[in-house]
Amino acid sequence: MSVTPTGEASAKNDGSDARRWWGLVIIALAQLMVVLDATIVNIALPSAQRALGMSDGNRQWVITAYTLAFGGLLLLGGRIADLVGRKRTFVLGLIGFAAASALGGAAVSSGMLFGARALQGAFAALLAPSALSLVTTTFTDPRERGKAFGIYGALAGSGSAIGLIVGGLLTEYLSWRWCLYVNVPVAVVAVLGAFALLHDHPGHPGVRLDVPGAVLGCGGLVAIVYGFSEARPRGWSDPLVLALLATGVLLLAVFVWWQTRAPVPLLPLHIVRDRNRGGCFLTMALAVIGVFGLFLFMTYYLQVVLGYSPVRAGLAFLPLTAAIIVGSTQISARLLPRVAPRTLMVPGMVLAASGMLVLTRLTVTSSYTSEILPALLLMGLGMGLTFMPVFATATAKVAPRDSGVTSATVNTSQQVGGSIGTALLNTIATTSSAAYITAHLHGLARRATVVPEGVVHGYTVAIWWASGIMLLAGVVAGVLVTAKPPGRGARAHAPVPESVR
């Protein structure tokens, strides 16, 4: 295989190659495993809580330990991918993720499960940026790149919903432990496929790990996400919450200052300063804030309010997943080579926000077919239209040595946005529910009806906020993302020469 001076495959490898497309299947399989693990245990959480004796206050750590480690270590994982090579990092991440999953499935205490989930997040932080980098460097032709990112975007956008479906099936028919064990055979297949199908150039010897930057950046992200997580049980005015948020902001401010002076920065600021990439990062973060909050509310609404079983609740999200796949692979992937990215992203966010507005009309007796299903379809199409061009645009025209950290930044915005969304919107929901119940509860006779009404009221208030955040994401995409159609111009997808960085 001939290679250009920048280390990218030559044009003769841009044609149809079944081996590369099978390699994409392996990459997509690994990415799906990482994304769905953020939600696969949601539906299984009540069973795991009973089995391991978790308290109501501690059970959130099954989710938060994963997202904290994942979001906090992604930038470091991206730099490791640039240093040692994407394929090596990809395989190492798969093996570690499988081992951590097996440990979590065998957990005999809540602490053991929390630790295993944190390890999963740490290895996911290695796996995710290397996976996206492999897609970026494998598919360079504009049309093939559009198709590849259509598949990748569909999995990234629908993975959380797929996790809810798989979690429901495994919990009801096997055990909550299989929500973790299931990763082991998937990882084994992905490792074997990676060795057989994926090719990668050696790591860049000029890349060095920025240890102070890693400590500052990861520490700041962890403090902020932890602060948002603790806001749910403690309240926003709690001294610990305020201290965590202030510490996180301070650490990130020092991190930005250090990146302007570090010999080899963890996050080269030219990556973020680029208008299109910065707009994509912010659009992704805002979009996922709304999406993750919705998954949480709809899971509890379907099971607690409507009385769905775990598997029925999981399957209720299937239309959302199908709509995301259609929007990403059949609409965005076909149109992106010919239209500007924001032409897809802005309508996508408007569609998603419209779907959420439909859900603000939920009551304790809402019909799935006439009220919930149309909203899920609108949201799925909107997210499919948005996520694919976000991934493709954010990783375009990046120097080879920076592809890992750029990919990590995309994933960081997704994970941190999800963590913030879950904590922020859940706090809004619980506060609104408590206020409604207090105002309407007059005697024990009314409790049976007021409490469910109050819970649903809290969900609808939070969904109003989520819809507004989605619309803000559309505004950001429309104003900041000004990239031309990737199919226009010769080699528009080529990386930026390192000499101009």
Coordinates of C-alpha atoms in Angstrom, one line a residue:
M1 CA 0.0 0.0 0.0
S2 CA 1.6 3.2 -1.0
V3 CA 1.6 6.1 1.4
T4 CA 1.8 9.9 1.0
P5 CA 4.3 12.0 3.0
T6 CA 1.6 12.8 5.5
G7 CA 1.1 9.1 6.2
E8 CA -2.3 8.8 4.5
A9 CA -3.2 6.1 2.1
S10 CA -2.8 7.0 -1.6
A11 CA -5.6 7.7 -4.0
K12 CA -5.4 4.2 -5.4
N13 CA -6.8 2.9 -2.2
D14 CA -9.8 5.2 -2.3
G15 CA -11.8 2.9 -4.6
S16 CA -14.2 0.2 -3.6
D17 CA -12.5 -2.3 -1.3
A18 CA -14.6 -4.9 0.4
R19 CA -11.9 -5.4 3.0
R20 CA -12.1 -1.8 4.2
W21 CA -15.9 -2.0 4.4
W22 CA -15.7 -5.2 6.5
G23 CA -13.2 -3.3 8.6
L24 CA -15.8 -0.6 9.1
V25 CA -18.2 -3.2 10.4
I26 CA -15.6 -4.1 13.1
I27 CA -15.0 -0.4 14.0
A28 CA -18.8 0.2 14.1
L29 CA -19.4 -2.9 16.3
A30 CA -16.8 -1.6 18.8
Q31 CA -18.3 1.9 18.8
L32 CA -21.8 0.6 19.3
M33 CA -20.6 -1.4 22.3
V34 CA -19.1 1.7 23.8
V35 CA -22.0 4.0 23.2
L36 CA -24.8 1.6 24.3
D37 CA -23.0 0.9 27.5
A38 CA -23.9 4.3 28.7
T39 CA -27.5 3.3 28.8
I40 CA -27.7 -0.5 28.7
V41 CA -27.8 -0.8 32.5
N42 CA -30.5 1.9 32.9
I43 CA -33.4 -0.5 32.6
A44 CA -31.4 -3.2 34.6
L45 CA -30.6 -0.8 37.5
P46 CA -33.6 -1.7 39.7
S47 CA -32.6 -5.4 39.6
A48 CA -28.9 -4.7 40.2
Q49 CA -29.9 -2.4 43.1
R50 CA -31.9 -5.2 44.8
A51 CA -29.2 -7.8 44.2
L52 CA -26.3 -5.8 45.5
G53 CA -28.1 -3.8 48.2
M54 CA -27.4 -0.4 46.8
S55 CA -29.0 2.6 48.5
D56 CA -31.1 5.1 46.5
G57 CA -28.4 7.7 46.9
N58 CA -25.6 5.5 45.6
R59 CA -27.3 3.7 42.7
Q60 CA -26.6 6.6 40.4
W61 CA -22.9 5.7 40.4
V62 CA -23.6 2.7 38.2
I63 CA -24.2 5.3 35.4
T64 CA -22.0 8.2 36.6
A65 CA -18.9 6.1 37.2
Y66 CA -18.9 5.2 33.5
T67 CA -19.6 8.6 32.1
L68 CA -17.2 10.3 34.4
A69 CA -14.2 8.1 33.5
F70 CA -15.2 8.1 29.8
G71 CA -15.6 11.9 29.4
G72 CA -12.7 12.8 31.7
L73 CA -10.1 10.6 30.0
L74 CA -11.1 10.9 26.3
L75 CA -8.6 13.6 25.5
L76 CA -5.8 11.5 27.0
G77 CA -7.0 8.5 25.1
G78 CA -6.9 10.4 21.9
R79 CA -3.4 11.5 22.4
I80 CA -2.4 7.9 23.3
A81 CA -3.9 6.8 20.0
D82 CA -1.7 9.4 18.1
L83 CA 1.4 8.3 20.1
V84 CA 1.3 4.5 19.8
G85 CA -1.0 4.0 16.8
R86 CA -4.7 3.8 16.3
K87 CA -5.0 0.0 15.7
R88 CA -2.9 -0.9 18.8
T89 CA -4.9 1.5 20.9
F90 CA -8.2 0.1 19.5
V91 CA -7.2 -3.5 20.3
L92 CA -6.0 -2.5 23.8
G93 CA -9.2 -0.7 24.5
L94 CA -11.3 -3.7 23.4
I95 CA -9.4 -6.1 25.6
G96 CA -9.6 -3.9 28.6
F97 CA -13.3 -3.1 28.0
A98 CA -14.1 -6.8 27.9
A99 CA -12.1 -7.5 31.1
A100 CA -13.8 -4.7 32.9
S101 CA -17.3 -5.9 31.7
A102 CA -16.6 -9.4 33.0
L103 CA -15.5 -8.0 36.3
G104 CA -18.7 -5.9 36.6
G105 CA -20.9 -8.9 35.6
A106 CA -19.4 -10.9 38.4
A107 CA -19.7 -8.1 41.0
V108 CA -20.6 -9.2 44.5
S109 CA -20.9 -5.7 46.0
S110 CA -21.9 -2.3 44.9
G111 CA -18.3 -1.0 45.2
M112 CA -17.0 -3.7 42.9
L113 CA -19.7 -2.8 40.3
F114 CA -18.9 0.9 40.6
G115 CA -15.2 0.2 40.1
A116 CA -15.8 -2.0 37.1
R117 CA -17.9 0.6 35.5
A118 CA -15.2 3.2 36.0
L119 CA -12.7 0.8 34.4
Q120 CA -15.1 0.3 31.5
G121 CA -15.2 4.1 31.0
A122 CA -11.4 4.4 31.1
F123 CA -10.9 1.7 28.4
A124 CA -13.8 3.2 26.4
A125 CA -11.8 6.5 26.4
L126 CA -9.0 4.6 24.6
L127 CA -11.3 2.8 22.3
A128 CA -13.7 5.5 21.1
P129 CA -11.1 8.1 19.7
S130 CA -9.1 5.4 18.0
A131 CA -12.2 4.0 16.3
L132 CA -13.2 7.4 14.9
S133 CA -9.6 8.0 13.8
L134 CA -9.6 4.7 11.9
V135 CA -12.7 5.7 10.0
T136 CA -11.3 9.1 9.2
T137 CA -8.0 7.7 7.8
T138 CA -9.5 4.7 6.1
F139 CA -12.2 6.5 4.0
T140 CA -10.9 9.6 2.2
D141 CA -13.0 9.7 -0.9
P142 CA -15.9 12.1 -0.4
R143 CA -18.7 9.7 -1.4
E144 CA -17.2 6.7 0.5
R145 CA -16.5 9.0 3.5
G146 CA -20.2 10.1 3.5
K147 CA -21.4 6.5 3.5
A148 CA -18.9 5.5 6.2
F149 CA -19.8 8.4 8.5
G150 CA -23.5 7.7 7.8
I151 CA -23.1 4.2 9.3
Y152 CA -20.9 5.6 12.1
G153 CA -23.2 8.5 12.9
A154 CA -26.2 6.2 12.9
L155 CA -24.6 3.9 15.5
A156 CA -23.4 6.9 17.6
G157 CA -26.8 8.5 17.6
S158 CA -28.8 5.3 18.1
G159 CA -26.5 3.4 20.4
S160 CA -28.1 4.8 23.5
A161 CA -31.5 3.8 22.4
I162 CA -30.2 0.3 21.3
G163 CA -28.8 0.0 24.8
L164 CA -32.2 0.5 26.3
I165 CA -33.7 -2.2 24.1
V166 CA -30.9 -4.7 24.7
G167 CA -30.9 -3.9 28.4
G168 CA -34.6 -4.7 28.6
L169 CA -34.3 -8.0 26.8
L170 CA -31.3 -9.2 28.8
T171 CA -32.8 -8.1 32.2
E172 CA -36.2 -9.8 31.6
Y173 CA -35.0 -13.0 30.0
L174 CA -31.6 -13.6 31.5
S175 CA -30.2 -11.4 34.3
W176 CA -29.0 -7.8 34.8
R177 CA -25.4 -9.3 34.9
W178 CA -25.7 -10.1 31.2
C179 CA -26.0 -6.4 30.4
L180 CA -22.2 -6.5 31.2
Y181 CA -21.3 -10.0 30.2
V182 CA -22.7 -9.4 26.7
N183 CA -19.7 -7.1 25.9
V184 CA -17.2 -10.0 26.2
P185 CA -18.2 -12.0 23.1
V186 CA -18.7 -8.8 21.2
A187 CA -15.2 -7.6 22.1
V188 CA -13.6 -11.0 21.2
V189 CA -15.2 -10.8 17.7
A190 CA -14.0 -7.2 17.3
V191 CA -10.4 -8.0 18.4
L192 CA -10.2 -10.9 15.9
G193 CA -11.7 -8.7 13.2
A194 CA -9.3 -5.9 14.0
F195 CA -6.2 -8.1 13.6
A196 CA -7.6 -9.6 10.3
L197 CA -9.0 -6.5 8.6
L198 CA -7.7 -3.2 10.0
H199 CA -4.4 -1.6 8.9
D200 CA -2.7 1.4 10.5
H201 CA 0.5 3.2 10.3
P202 CA 2.8 3.4 13.3
G203 CA 2.2 6.1 15.9
H204 CA 3.8 9.5 15.4
P205 CA 7.1 9.6 17.3
G206 CA 6.9 13.4 17.6
V207 CA 3.7 13.1 19.7
R208 CA 4.3 13.2 23.5
L209 CA 1.9 12.9 26.3
D210 CA 1.2 16.2 28.0
V211 CA 0.9 15.0 31.6
P212 CA 0.1 18.4 33.2
G213 CA -2.5 19.0 30.6
A214 CA -4.0 15.6 31.1
V215 CA -4.3 16.2 34.9
L216 CA -5.8 19.7 34.4
G217 CA -8.2 18.8 31.6
C218 CA -9.4 15.5 33.0
G219 CA -9.6 16.9 36.5
G220 CA -11.7 19.8 35.3
L221 CA -14.1 17.7 33.4
V222 CA -14.5 15.2 36.2
A223 CA -15.1 17.9 38.7
I224 CA -17.8 19.6 36.6
V225 CA -19.6 16.3 35.7
Y226 CA -19.3 15.1 39.3
G227 CA -20.7 18.5 40.4
F228 CA -23.7 18.2 38.1
S229 CA -24.3 14.6 39.3
E230 CA -24.3 15.6 42.9
A231 CA -26.7 18.5 42.2
R232 CA -29.5 15.9 41.9
P233 CA -29.4 14.6 45.5
R234 CA -27.9 17.7 47.2
G235 CA -29.4 20.7 45.3
W236 CA -27.7 23.4 43.3
S237 CA -26.9 25.6 46.3
D238 CA -25.1 22.9 48.2
P239 CA -21.5 24.0 49.1
L240 CA -20.0 20.8 47.8
V241 CA -21.8 21.2 44.4
L242 CA -20.7 24.8 44.1
A243 CA -17.1 24.0 45.1
L244 CA -16.9 21.2 42.5
L245 CA -18.3 23.4 39.7
A246 CA -16.0 26.3 40.7
T247 CA -13.0 23.9 40.9
G248 CA -13.8 22.4 37.5
V249 CA -14.1 25.8 35.8
L250 CA -10.8 26.9 37.4
L251 CA -9.0 23.8 36.3
L252 CA -10.3 24.1 32.7
A253 CA -9.3 27.8 32.6
V254 CA -5.7 26.8 33.8
F255 CA -5.8 23.9 31.2
V256 CA -6.5 26.4 28.4
W257 CA -3.7 28.7 29.6
W258 CA -1.3 25.7 29.8
Q259 CA -2.2 24.5 26.3
T260 CA -0.8 27.8 24.9
R261 CA 2.5 27.2 26.6
A262 CA 3.0 23.4 26.6
P263 CA 5.7 22.1 24.2
V264 CA 3.4 19.4 23.0
P265 CA -0.2 20.3 24.1
L266 CA -2.8 17.6 24.9
L267 CA -5.4 19.6 22.9
P268 CA -3.8 21.9 20.3
L269 CA -6.1 24.9 20.5
H270 CA -6.1 25.4 16.7
I271 CA -8.4 22.3 16.7
V272 CA -11.0 24.1 18.8
R273 CA -10.5 27.5 17.3
D274 CA -11.4 26.3 13.9
R275 CA -14.9 27.7 13.4
N276 CA -16.5 24.6 11.9
R277 CA -15.0 22.1 14.4
G278 CA -15.8 24.3 17.3
G279 CA -19.4 24.6 16.1
C280 CA -19.6 20.9 15.7
F281 CA -18.3 20.2 19.2
L282 CA -20.8 22.7 20.7
T283 CA -23.7 21.4 18.6
M284 CA -23.0 17.8 19.7
A285 CA -22.8 18.7 23.4
L286 CA -26.0 20.7 23.3
A287 CA -27.9 18.0 21.3
V288 CA -26.8 15.2 23.6
I289 CA -27.8 17.2 26.7
G290 CA -31.4 16.9 25.5
V291 CA -31.2 13.3 24.2
F292 CA -29.8 11.7 27.4
G293 CA -32.3 13.5 29.6
L294 CA -35.1 12.2 27.4
F295 CA -33.9 8.6 27.7
L296 CA -33.9 8.8 31.5
F297 CA -37.5 10.3 31.6
M298 CA -39.0 8.0 29.0
T299 CA -37.5 4.9 30.7
Y300 CA -39.1 5.8 34.0
Y301 CA -42.3 7.1 32.4
L302 CA -42.9 3.8 30.4
Q303 CA -42.1 1.5 33.3
V304 CA -43.3 3.4 36.4
V305 CA -46.2 5.4 35.0
L306 CA -47.5 3.2 32.2
G307 CA -46.5 0.0 33.8
Y308 CA -44.4 -1.5 30.9
S309 CA -42.2 -4.5 31.5
P310 CA -38.4 -3.9 31.0
V311 CA -38.5 -5.6 27.6
R312 CA -41.6 -3.7 26.5
A313 CA -40.0 -0.4 27.6
G314 CA -36.9 -1.2 25.7
L315 CA -38.7 -2.2 22.5
A316 CA -40.7 1.0 22.7
F317 CA -37.5 2.9 21.7
L318 CA -37.1 0.8 18.6
P319 CA -38.8 3.3 16.3
L320 CA -36.4 6.0 17.5
T321 CA -33.4 3.8 16.7
A322 CA -34.8 3.0 13.2
A323 CA -35.5 6.7 12.5
I324 CA -32.0 7.6 13.5
I325 CA -30.5 5.0 11.1
V326 CA -32.7 6.1 8.2
G327 CA -31.9 9.8 8.8
S328 CA -28.2 9.1 9.0
T329 CA -27.6 6.5 6.3
Q330 CA -30.4 7.2 3.8
I331 CA -30.7 11.0 4.0
S332 CA -27.6 12.6 5.5
A333 CA -25.1 10.2 3.9
R334 CA -26.7 10.8 0.4
L335 CA -27.0 14.5 0.7
L336 CA -23.8 15.5 2.5
P337 CA -21.5 15.3 -0.6
R338 CA -23.8 17.9 -2.3
V339 CA -25.0 20.2 0.4
A340 CA -23.4 22.2 3.2
P341 CA -23.4 20.4 6.6
R342 CA -25.5 23.0 8.3
T343 CA -28.2 22.5 5.7
L344 CA -28.7 19.1 7.4
M345 CA -27.8 20.0 11.0
V346 CA -30.2 22.9 11.4
P347 CA -33.4 21.1 10.1
G348 CA -32.3 18.1 12.1
M349 CA -32.3 20.0 15.4
V350 CA -35.6 21.6 14.6
L351 CA -37.1 18.2 13.9
A352 CA -35.7 16.8 17.1
A353 CA -37.0 19.8 19.1
S354 CA -40.4 19.4 17.5
G355 CA -40.5 15.8 18.6
M356 CA -39.8 16.9 22.2
L357 CA -42.5 19.5 22.1
V358 CA -45.0 16.7 21.3
L359 CA -43.8 14.9 24.5
T360 CA -44.6 18.0 26.6
R361 CA -48.2 17.0 26.3
L362 CA -47.7 13.7 28.1
T363 CA -50.2 12.7 30.8
V364 CA -50.5 9.7 33.1
T365 CA -52.7 8.0 30.5
S366 CA -51.0 9.0 27.2
S367 CA -51.3 6.6 24.3
Y368 CA -48.0 5.2 22.9
T369 CA -49.3 5.0 19.3
S370 CA -50.9 8.4 19.0
E371 CA -48.7 10.6 21.3
I372 CA -45.3 8.9 22.0
L373 CA -44.5 7.2 18.7
P374 CA -44.8 10.3 16.5
A375 CA -42.5 12.2 18.8
L376 CA -39.9 9.4 18.8
L377 CA -39.9 9.3 15.0
L378 CA -39.5 13.0 14.7
M379 CA -36.6 13.0 17.2
G380 CA -34.9 10.0 15.5
L381 CA -35.0 11.6 12.0
G382 CA -33.7 14.9 13.5
M383 CA -30.8 13.2 15.3
G384 CA -29.9 11.1 12.3
L385 CA -29.8 14.3 10.1
T386 CA -27.5 16.0 12.6
F387 CA -25.0 13.5 14.0
M388 CA -23.6 12.2 10.7
P389 CA -22.5 15.6 9.4
V390 CA -21.3 16.6 12.9
F391 CA -18.9 13.6 12.9
A392 CA -17.8 14.1 9.3
T393 CA -17.2 17.8 9.5
A394 CA -15.5 17.8 12.9
T395 CA -12.9 15.3 11.7
A396 CA -12.3 16.7 8.2
K397 CA -9.0 18.5 7.2
V398 CA -7.2 17.4 10.4
A399 CA -3.4 16.7 10.3
P400 CA -2.7 13.0 10.7
R401 CA -0.9 13.5 14.0
D402 CA -4.0 15.3 15.5
S403 CA -6.7 12.9 14.2
G404 CA -6.8 11.0 17.5
V405 CA -7.2 14.0 19.7
T406 CA -9.8 15.5 17.4
S407 CA -11.8 12.3 17.5
A408 CA -11.5 12.3 21.2
T409 CA -12.9 15.9 21.4
V410 CA -16.0 14.9 19.5
N411 CA -16.6 12.0 21.9
T412 CA -15.8 14.2 24.9
S413 CA -18.5 16.7 23.9
Q414 CA -20.9 13.8 23.5
Q415 CA -20.2 12.1 26.9
V416 CA -19.9 15.3 28.9
G417 CA -23.1 16.6 27.3
G418 CA -24.8 13.4 28.2
S419 CA -23.7 13.5 31.8
I420 CA -24.6 17.2 32.2
G421 CA -28.0 16.6 30.5
T422 CA -28.9 13.7 32.8
A423 CA -28.0 15.7 36.0
L424 CA -29.4 19.0 34.9
L425 CA -32.7 17.9 33.5
N426 CA -33.3 15.4 36.2
T427 CA -32.8 18.1 38.8
I428 CA -35.3 20.3 36.9
A429 CA -37.8 17.4 36.8
T430 CA -37.6 16.4 40.4
T431 CA -37.9 20.0 41.6
S432 CA -40.9 20.7 39.4
S433 CA -42.5 17.4 40.6
A434 CA -42.0 18.3 44.2
A435 CA -43.5 21.7 43.7
Y436 CA -46.6 20.3 41.9
I437 CA -47.3 17.7 44.5
T438 CA -46.9 20.2 47.4
A439 CA -49.3 22.6 45.7
H440 CA -52.0 20.0 44.8
L441 CA -51.9 17.4 47.6
H442 CA -54.8 17.9 49.9
G443 CA -55.2 14.9 52.1
L444 CA -54.2 11.2 51.7
A445 CA -57.2 10.5 49.4
R446 CA -55.6 12.6 46.6
R447 CA -52.1 11.1 46.9
A448 CA -52.8 8.2 44.6
T449 CA -53.6 10.5 41.7
V450 CA -51.5 13.6 42.5
V451 CA -48.1 11.9 42.9
P452 CA -48.2 10.3 39.4
E453 CA -49.5 13.6 37.9
G454 CA -46.7 15.4 39.7
V455 CA -44.0 13.0 38.3
V456 CA -45.3 13.4 34.8
H457 CA -45.5 17.2 35.2
G458 CA -41.8 17.2 36.2
Y459 CA -40.9 15.3 33.1
T460 CA -42.8 17.6 30.8
V461 CA -41.2 20.7 32.4
A462 CA -37.7 19.2 31.8
I463 CA -38.6 18.2 28.3
W464 CA -39.6 21.8 27.6
W465 CA -36.0 22.8 28.6
A466 CA -34.6 19.9 26.5
S467 CA -36.5 21.2 23.5
G468 CA -35.1 24.7 24.0
I469 CA -31.6 23.3 24.2
M470 CA -32.1 21.4 21.0
L471 CA -33.2 24.6 19.3
L472 CA -30.1 26.4 20.6
A473 CA -28.0 23.6 19.1
G474 CA -29.6 24.4 15.8
V475 CA -28.8 28.1 16.1
V476 CA -25.1 27.2 16.9
A477 CA -24.9 25.0 13.9
G478 CA -26.5 27.6 11.6
V479 CA -24.2 30.4 12.8
L480 CA -20.8 28.6 13.3
V481 CA -20.7 25.7 10.9
T482 CA -20.0 27.4 7.5
A483 CA -18.2 24.5 5.8
K484 CA -18.9 23.8 2.1
P485 CA -20.2 20.5 0.8
P486 CA -17.4 18.0 1.2
G487 CA -17.8 16.7 -2.4
R488 CA -17.1 20.2 -3.8
G489 CA -13.5 20.9 -4.8
A490 CA -10.5 18.6 -5.2
R491 CA -9.5 16.7 -2.2
A492 CA -11.6 18.8 0.1
H493 CA -11.3 16.2 2.7
A494 CA -7.5 16.1 2.8
P495 CA -5.8 16.8 6.1
V496 CA -4.4 20.2 6.8
P497 CA -0.6 20.2 6.1
E498 CA 1.3 20.2 9.3
S499 CA 3.4 23.1 8.1
V500 CA 0.4 25.5 8.4
R501 CA -0.7 24.3 11.8

